[in-house]
Short mmCIF file of C-alpha atoms and ligand atoms in Angstrom, two decimals:
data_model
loop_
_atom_site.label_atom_id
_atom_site.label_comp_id
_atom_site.label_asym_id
_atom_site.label_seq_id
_atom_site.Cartn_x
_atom_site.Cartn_y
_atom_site.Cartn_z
CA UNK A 1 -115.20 80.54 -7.81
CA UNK A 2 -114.60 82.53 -5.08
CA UNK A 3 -113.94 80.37 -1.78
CA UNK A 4 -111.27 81.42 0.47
CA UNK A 5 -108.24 79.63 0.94
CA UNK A 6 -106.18 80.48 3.43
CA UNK A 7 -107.87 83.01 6.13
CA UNK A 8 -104.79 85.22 7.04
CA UNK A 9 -101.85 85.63 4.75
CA UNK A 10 -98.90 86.98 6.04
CA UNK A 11 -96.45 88.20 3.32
CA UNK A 12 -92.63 88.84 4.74
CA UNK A 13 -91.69 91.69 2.32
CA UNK A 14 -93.76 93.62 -0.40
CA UNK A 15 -92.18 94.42 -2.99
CA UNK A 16 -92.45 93.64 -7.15
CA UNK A 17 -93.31 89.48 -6.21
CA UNK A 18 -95.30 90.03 -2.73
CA UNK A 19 -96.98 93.07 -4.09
CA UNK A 20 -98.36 91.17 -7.28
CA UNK A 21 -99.46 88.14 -4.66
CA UNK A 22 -101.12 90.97 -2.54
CA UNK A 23 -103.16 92.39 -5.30
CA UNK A 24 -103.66 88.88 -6.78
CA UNK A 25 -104.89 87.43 -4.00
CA UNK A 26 -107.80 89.91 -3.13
CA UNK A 27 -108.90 90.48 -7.14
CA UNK A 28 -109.40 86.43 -6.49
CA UNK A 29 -110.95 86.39 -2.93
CA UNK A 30 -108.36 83.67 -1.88
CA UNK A 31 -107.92 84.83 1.84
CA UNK A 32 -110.05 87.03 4.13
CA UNK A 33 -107.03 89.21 5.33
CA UNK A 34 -103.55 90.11 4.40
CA UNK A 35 -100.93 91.15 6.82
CA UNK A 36 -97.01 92.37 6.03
CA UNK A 37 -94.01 92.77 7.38
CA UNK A 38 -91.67 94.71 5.60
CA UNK A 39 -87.86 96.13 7.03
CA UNK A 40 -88.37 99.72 5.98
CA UNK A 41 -91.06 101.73 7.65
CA UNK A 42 -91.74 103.76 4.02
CA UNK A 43 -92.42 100.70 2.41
CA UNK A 44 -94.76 99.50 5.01
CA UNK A 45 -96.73 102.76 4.72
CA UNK A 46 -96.95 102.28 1.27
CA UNK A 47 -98.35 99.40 1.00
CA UNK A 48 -100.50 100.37 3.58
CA UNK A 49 -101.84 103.67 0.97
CA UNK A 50 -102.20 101.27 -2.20
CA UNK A 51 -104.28 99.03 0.06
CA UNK A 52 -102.37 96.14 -0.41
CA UNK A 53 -102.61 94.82 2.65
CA UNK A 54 -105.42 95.23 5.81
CA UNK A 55 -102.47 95.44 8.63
CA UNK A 56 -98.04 96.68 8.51
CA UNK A 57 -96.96 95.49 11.79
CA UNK A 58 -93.76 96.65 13.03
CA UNK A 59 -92.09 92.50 12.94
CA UNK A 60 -91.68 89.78 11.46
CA UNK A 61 -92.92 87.72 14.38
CA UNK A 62 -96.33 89.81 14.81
CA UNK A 63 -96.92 89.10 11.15
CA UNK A 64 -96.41 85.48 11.18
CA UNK A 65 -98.59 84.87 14.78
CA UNK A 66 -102.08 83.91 13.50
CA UNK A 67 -101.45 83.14 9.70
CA UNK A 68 -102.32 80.63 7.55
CA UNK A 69 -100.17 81.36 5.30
CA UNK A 70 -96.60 82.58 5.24
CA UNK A 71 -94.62 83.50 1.60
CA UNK A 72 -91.08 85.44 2.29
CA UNK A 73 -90.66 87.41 -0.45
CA UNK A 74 -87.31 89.38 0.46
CA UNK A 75 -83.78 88.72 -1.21
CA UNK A 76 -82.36 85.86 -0.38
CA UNK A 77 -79.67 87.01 1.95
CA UNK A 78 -82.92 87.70 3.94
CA UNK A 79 -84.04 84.67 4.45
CA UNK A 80 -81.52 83.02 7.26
CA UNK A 81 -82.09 85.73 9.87
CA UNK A 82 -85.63 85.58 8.50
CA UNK A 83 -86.13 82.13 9.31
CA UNK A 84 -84.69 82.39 12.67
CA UNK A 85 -87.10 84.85 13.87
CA UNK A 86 -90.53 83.22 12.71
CA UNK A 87 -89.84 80.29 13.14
CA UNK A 88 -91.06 79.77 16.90
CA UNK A 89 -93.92 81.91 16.02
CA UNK A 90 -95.29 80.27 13.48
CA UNK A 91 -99.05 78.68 13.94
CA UNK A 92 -99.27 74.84 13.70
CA UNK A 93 -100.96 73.77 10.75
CA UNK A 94 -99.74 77.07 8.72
CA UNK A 95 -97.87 77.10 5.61
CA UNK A 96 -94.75 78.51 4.87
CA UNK A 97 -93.18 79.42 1.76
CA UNK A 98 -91.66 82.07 0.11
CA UNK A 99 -90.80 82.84 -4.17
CA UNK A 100 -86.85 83.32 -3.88
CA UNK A 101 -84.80 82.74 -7.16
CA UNK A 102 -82.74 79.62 -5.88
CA UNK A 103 -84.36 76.74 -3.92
CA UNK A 104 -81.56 74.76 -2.52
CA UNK A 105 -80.18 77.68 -0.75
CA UNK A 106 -84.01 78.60 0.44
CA UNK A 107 -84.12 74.99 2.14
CA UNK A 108 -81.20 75.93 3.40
CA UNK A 109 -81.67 78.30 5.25
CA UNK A 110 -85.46 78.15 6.40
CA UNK A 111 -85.77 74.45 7.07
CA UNK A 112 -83.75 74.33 10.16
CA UNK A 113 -86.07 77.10 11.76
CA UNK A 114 -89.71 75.28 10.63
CA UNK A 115 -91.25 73.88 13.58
CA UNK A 116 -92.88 70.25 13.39
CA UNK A 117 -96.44 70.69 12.92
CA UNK A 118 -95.71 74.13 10.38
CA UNK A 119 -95.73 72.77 6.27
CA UNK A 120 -92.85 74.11 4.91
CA UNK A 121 -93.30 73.99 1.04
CA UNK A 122 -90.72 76.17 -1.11
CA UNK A 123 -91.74 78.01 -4.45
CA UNK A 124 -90.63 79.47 -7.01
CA UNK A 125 -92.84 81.82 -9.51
CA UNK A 126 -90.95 82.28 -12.99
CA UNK A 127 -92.38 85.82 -13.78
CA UNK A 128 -90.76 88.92 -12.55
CA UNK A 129 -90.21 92.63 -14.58
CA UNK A 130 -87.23 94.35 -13.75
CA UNK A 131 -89.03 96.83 -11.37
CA UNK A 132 -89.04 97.01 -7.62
CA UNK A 133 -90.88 97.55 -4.46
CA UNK A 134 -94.82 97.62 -3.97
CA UNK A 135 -95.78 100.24 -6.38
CA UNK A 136 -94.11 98.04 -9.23
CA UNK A 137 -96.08 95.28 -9.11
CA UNK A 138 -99.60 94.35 -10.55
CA UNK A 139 -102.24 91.41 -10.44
CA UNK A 140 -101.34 90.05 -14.13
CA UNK A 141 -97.83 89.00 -13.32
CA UNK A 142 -98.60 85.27 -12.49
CA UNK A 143 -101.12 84.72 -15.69
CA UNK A 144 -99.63 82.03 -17.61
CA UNK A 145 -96.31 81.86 -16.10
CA UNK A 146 -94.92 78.37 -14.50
CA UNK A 147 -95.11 78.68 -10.63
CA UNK A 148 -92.50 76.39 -9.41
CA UNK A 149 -92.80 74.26 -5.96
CA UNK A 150 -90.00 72.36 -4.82
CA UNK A 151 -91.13 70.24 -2.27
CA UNK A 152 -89.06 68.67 0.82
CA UNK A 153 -89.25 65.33 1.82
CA UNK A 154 -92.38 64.10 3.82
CA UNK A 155 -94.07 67.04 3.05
CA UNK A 156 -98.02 66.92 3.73
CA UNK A 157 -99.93 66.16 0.89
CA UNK A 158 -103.25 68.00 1.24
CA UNK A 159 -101.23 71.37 2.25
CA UNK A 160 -99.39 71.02 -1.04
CA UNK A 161 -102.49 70.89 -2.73
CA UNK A 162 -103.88 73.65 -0.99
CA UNK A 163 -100.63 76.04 -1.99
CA UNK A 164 -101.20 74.26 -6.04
CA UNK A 165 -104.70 75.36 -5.96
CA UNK A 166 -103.73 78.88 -4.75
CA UNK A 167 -101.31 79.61 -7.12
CA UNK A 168 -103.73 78.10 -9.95
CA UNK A 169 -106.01 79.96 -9.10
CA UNK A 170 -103.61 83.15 -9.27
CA UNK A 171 -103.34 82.30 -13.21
CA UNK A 172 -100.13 80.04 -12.56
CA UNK A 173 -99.20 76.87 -14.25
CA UNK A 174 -97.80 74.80 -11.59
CA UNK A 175 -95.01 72.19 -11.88
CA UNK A 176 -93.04 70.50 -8.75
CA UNK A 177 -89.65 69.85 -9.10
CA UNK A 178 -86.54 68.44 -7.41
CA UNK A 179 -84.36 71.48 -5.68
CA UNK A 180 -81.18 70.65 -7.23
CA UNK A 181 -83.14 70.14 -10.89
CA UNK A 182 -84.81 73.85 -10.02
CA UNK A 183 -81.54 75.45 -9.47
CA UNK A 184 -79.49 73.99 -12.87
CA UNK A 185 -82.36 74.96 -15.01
CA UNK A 186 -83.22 78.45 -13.86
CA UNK A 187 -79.27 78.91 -14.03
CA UNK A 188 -79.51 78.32 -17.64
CA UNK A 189 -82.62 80.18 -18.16
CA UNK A 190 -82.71 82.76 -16.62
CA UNK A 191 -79.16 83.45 -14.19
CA UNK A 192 -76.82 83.04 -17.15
CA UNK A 193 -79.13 85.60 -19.15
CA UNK A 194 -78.84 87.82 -16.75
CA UNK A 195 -75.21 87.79 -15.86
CA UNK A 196 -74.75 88.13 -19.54
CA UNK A 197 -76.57 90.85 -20.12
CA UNK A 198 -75.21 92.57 -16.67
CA UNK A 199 -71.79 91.67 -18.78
CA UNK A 200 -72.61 93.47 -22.33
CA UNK A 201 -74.08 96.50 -20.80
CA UNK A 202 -70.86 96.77 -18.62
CA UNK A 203 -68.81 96.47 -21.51
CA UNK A 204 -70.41 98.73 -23.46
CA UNK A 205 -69.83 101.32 -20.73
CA UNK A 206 -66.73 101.17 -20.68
CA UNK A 207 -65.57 101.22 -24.35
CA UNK A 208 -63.56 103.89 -25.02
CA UNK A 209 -63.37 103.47 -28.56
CA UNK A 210 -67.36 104.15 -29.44
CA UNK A 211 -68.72 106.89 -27.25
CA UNK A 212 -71.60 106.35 -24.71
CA UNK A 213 -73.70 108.67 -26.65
CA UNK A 214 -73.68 106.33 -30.05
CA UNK A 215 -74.13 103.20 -27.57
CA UNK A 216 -77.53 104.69 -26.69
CA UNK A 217 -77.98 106.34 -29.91
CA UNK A 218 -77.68 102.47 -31.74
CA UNK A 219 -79.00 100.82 -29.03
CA UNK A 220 -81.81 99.43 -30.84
CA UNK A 221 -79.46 97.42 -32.76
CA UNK A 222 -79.78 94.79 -30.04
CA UNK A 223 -77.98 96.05 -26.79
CA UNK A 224 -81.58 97.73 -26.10
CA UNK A 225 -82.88 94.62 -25.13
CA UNK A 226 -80.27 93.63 -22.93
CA UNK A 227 -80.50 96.84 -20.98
CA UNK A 228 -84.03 96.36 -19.83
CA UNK A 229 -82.49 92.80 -18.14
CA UNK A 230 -79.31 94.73 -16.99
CA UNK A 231 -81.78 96.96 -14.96
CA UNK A 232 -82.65 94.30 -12.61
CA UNK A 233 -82.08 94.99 -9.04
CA UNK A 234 -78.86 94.16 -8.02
CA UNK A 235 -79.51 93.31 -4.99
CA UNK A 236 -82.07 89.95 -5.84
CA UNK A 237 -78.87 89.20 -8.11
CA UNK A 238 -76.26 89.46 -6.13
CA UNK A 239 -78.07 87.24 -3.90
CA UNK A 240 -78.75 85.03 -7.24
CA UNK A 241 -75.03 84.28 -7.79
CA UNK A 242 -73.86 84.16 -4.42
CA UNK A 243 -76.84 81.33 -3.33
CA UNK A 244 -76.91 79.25 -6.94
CA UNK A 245 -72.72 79.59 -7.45
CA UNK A 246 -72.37 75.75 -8.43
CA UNK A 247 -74.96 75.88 -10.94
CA UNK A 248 -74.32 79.09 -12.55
CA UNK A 249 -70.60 78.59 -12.87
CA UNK A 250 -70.98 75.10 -14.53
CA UNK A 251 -73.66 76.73 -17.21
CA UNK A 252 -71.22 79.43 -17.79
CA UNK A 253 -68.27 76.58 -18.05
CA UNK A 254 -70.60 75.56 -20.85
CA UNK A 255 -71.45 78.47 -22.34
CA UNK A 256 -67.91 79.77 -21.95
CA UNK A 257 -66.38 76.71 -24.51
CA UNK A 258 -69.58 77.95 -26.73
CA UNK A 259 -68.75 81.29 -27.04
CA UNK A 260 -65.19 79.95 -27.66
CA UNK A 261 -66.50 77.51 -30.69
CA UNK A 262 -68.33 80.71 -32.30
CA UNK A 263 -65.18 83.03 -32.26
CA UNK A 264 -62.54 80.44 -33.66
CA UNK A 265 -66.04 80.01 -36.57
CA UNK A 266 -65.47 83.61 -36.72
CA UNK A 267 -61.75 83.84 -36.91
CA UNK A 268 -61.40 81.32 -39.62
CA UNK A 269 -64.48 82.36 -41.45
CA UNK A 270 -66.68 79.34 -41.02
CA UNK A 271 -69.71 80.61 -42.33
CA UNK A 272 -70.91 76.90 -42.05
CA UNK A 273 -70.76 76.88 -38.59
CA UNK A 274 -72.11 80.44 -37.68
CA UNK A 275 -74.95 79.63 -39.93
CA UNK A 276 -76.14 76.71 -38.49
CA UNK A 277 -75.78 77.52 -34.90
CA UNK A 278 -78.06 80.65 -35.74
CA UNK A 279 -80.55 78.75 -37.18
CA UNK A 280 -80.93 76.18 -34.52
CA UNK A 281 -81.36 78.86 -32.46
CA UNK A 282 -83.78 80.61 -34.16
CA UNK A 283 -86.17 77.54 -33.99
CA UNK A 284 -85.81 77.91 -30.11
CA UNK A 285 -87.56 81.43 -30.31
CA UNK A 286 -90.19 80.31 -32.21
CA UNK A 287 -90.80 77.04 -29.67
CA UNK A 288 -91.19 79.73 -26.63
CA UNK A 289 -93.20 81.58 -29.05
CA UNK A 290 -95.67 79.07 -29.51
CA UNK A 291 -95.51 77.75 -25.68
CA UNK A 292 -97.27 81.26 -24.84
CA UNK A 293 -94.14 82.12 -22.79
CA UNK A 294 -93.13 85.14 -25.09
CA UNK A 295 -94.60 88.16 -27.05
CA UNK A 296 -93.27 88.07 -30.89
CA UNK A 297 -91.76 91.93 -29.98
CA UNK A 298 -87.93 91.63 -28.61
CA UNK A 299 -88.96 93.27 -25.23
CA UNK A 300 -88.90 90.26 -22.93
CA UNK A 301 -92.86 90.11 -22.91
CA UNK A 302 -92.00 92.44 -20.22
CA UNK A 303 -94.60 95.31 -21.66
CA UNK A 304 -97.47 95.57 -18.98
CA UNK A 305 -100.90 94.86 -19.80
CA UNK A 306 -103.39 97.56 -19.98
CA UNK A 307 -104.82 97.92 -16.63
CA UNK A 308 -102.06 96.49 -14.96
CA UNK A 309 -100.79 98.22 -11.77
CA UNK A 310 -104.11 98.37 -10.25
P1 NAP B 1 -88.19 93.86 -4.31
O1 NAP B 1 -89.20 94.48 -5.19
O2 NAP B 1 -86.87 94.53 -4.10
O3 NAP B 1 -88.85 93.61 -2.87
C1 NAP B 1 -88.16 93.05 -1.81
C2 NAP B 1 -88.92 93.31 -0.52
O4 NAP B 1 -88.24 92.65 0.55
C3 NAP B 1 -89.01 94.78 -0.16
O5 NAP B 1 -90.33 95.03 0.27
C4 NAP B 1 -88.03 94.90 1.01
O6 NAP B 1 -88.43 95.79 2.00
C5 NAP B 1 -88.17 93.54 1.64
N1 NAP B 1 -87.05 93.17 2.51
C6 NAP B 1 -85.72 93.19 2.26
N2 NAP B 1 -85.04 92.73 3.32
C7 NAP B 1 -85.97 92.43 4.28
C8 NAP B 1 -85.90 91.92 5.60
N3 NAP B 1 -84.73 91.60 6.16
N4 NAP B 1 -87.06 91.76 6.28
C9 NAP B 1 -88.25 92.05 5.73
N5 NAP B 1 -88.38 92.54 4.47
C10 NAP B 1 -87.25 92.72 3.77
O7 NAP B 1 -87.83 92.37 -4.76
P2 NAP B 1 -88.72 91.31 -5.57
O8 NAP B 1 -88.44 91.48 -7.01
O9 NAP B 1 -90.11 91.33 -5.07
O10 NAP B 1 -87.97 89.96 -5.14
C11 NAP B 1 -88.28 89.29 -3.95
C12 NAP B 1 -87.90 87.83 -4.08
O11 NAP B 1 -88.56 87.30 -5.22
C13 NAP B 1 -86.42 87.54 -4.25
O12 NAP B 1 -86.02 86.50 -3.40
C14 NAP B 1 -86.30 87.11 -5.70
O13 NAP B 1 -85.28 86.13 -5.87
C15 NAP B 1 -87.66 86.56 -6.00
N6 NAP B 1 -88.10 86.68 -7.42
C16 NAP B 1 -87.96 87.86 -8.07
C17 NAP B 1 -88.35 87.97 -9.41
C18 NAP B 1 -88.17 89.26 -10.18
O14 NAP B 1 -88.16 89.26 -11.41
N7 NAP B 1 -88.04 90.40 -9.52
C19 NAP B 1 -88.94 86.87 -10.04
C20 NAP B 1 -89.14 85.69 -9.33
C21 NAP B 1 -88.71 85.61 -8.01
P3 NAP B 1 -88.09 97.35 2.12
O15 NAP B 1 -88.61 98.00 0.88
O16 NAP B 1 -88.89 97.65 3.33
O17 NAP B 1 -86.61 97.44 2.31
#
């Protein structure tokens, strides 16, 4: 099936996310052009080179004038000066939505800019590597991951189903969810991971008492895994915490008292206790195992397919 979509795309920022819808969307024939706006002039030529995109106009407003569809796909501290500039540009009947991290903030922040008329339906896809920019992305990256759409009240029903077919048809799985739900169970899955694993890495840095050399030496005892997390940009993070703060701080309130339970197990020797709170939570591994969201290796699933990058 090959029937076009949306006729122009217009994607605000190309990097890892709007590079793999780029290269997604023409494999799959699901528009007839793409345009992009990106802030840096390199990474407009780029894209430009890879053939990502037909047109790199010099604005976000340009970019936004005669498309169908919209998706921002810069950091989130993007989107509120973002919003304010596109906004009167964009066409009536378009669609706008973008893939940031947090979705309450996103509503935020772009909703009071959408003009009556525009369909203004926020998404989320759960798939990412911890690469940047255009070169680092690749057609694949959607297959078989949950695309997340967290639609706003009123919202048009045959334009959602346009933007659930499109992401289908990327390879998605797609789910619709409340905002607030979106934001406390990424926290958990994926911001806490992260912050952890920002955490460890840290640590490990700064230990005095084991050199850095025998920290990379070992690594494969576990903190190699955490690394390739703790390479994530920092700027999408930073923007993370800062936009999802009420979420992430009452999962890490949780996991905080956790953490506590397993050191007093430690401290007093409860094998009992360590025991079964490592079992339960090997079943968990297995369960994302067998829901296809995870490779059996400990690398994430992050290991690009052959091919990919194309
Ligand atoms: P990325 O590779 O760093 O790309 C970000 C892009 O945004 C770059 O092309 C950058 O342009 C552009 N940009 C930054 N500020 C801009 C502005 N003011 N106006 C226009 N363009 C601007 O980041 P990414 O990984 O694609 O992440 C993009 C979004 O996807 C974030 O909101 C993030 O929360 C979300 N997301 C990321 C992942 C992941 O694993 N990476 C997964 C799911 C969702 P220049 O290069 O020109 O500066």
């Amino acid at each position: 099936m090959s029937t076009v979509l949306y006729k122009r795309l217009a994607l605000i920022g190309i990097g890892l996310i709007g590079s793999s819808i780029a290269r997604a969307a023409k494999r799959d024939g699901l528009v007839e052009s793409i345009t992009t706006y990106s802030k840096s002039e390199a990474t407009r030529a780029k894209a430009l080179e890879l053939g990502l995109v037909d047109t790199a106009v010099d604005s976000a407003e340009e970019a936004v004038r005669d498309a169908d569809l919209v998706i921002v796909c810069t950091p989130l501290s993007a989107y509120a000066a973002l919003g304010a500039v596109i906004g009167p540009h964009l066409k009536a009947g378009a669609t706008l939505t973008d893939v940031g991290s947090v979705k309450q903030s996103v509503i935020r922040d772009l909703a009071p800019h959408v003009p009556a008329g525009v369909h203004f339906i926020p998404g989320h896809p759960v798939a990412g590597t911890e690469h940047s920019g255009p070169e680092a992305g690749f057609a694949e990256l959607f297959r078989d991951r949950w695309l997340i759409l967290t639609p706003v009240a009123g919202t048009d029903a045959a334009a959602l189903q346009q933007l659930h077919t499109f992401w289908t048809r990327i390879g998605s799985k797609v789910e619709t969810m409340e905002p607030q739900h979106h934001d406390l169970v990424l926290a958990i899955t994926s911001h806490l991971p992260h912050l952890i694993a920002y955490n460890i890495v840290g640590t490990a840095d700064d230990l005095q008492t084991v050199t850095k050399s025998e920290v990379i030496k070992y690594s494969a005892g576990g903190f190699r895994d955490f690394t390739r997390i703790a390479a994530s940009d920092p700027t999408m993070w930073r923007d993370v915490f800062l936009n999802n703060k009420e979420a992430v701080l009452e999962m890490l309130g949780r996991f905080t008292e956790d953490l506590a339970a397993l050191q007093r197990a430690i401290r007093w020797g409860d094998g009992q206790t360590l025991f079964d709170t490592f079992t339960r939570t090997r079943a968990i591994r297995r369960q994302i195992i067998d829901a296809g969201q995870e490779t059996p290796a400990p690398d994430f699933g992050r290991n690009r397919p052959s091919g990919a990058g194309k």
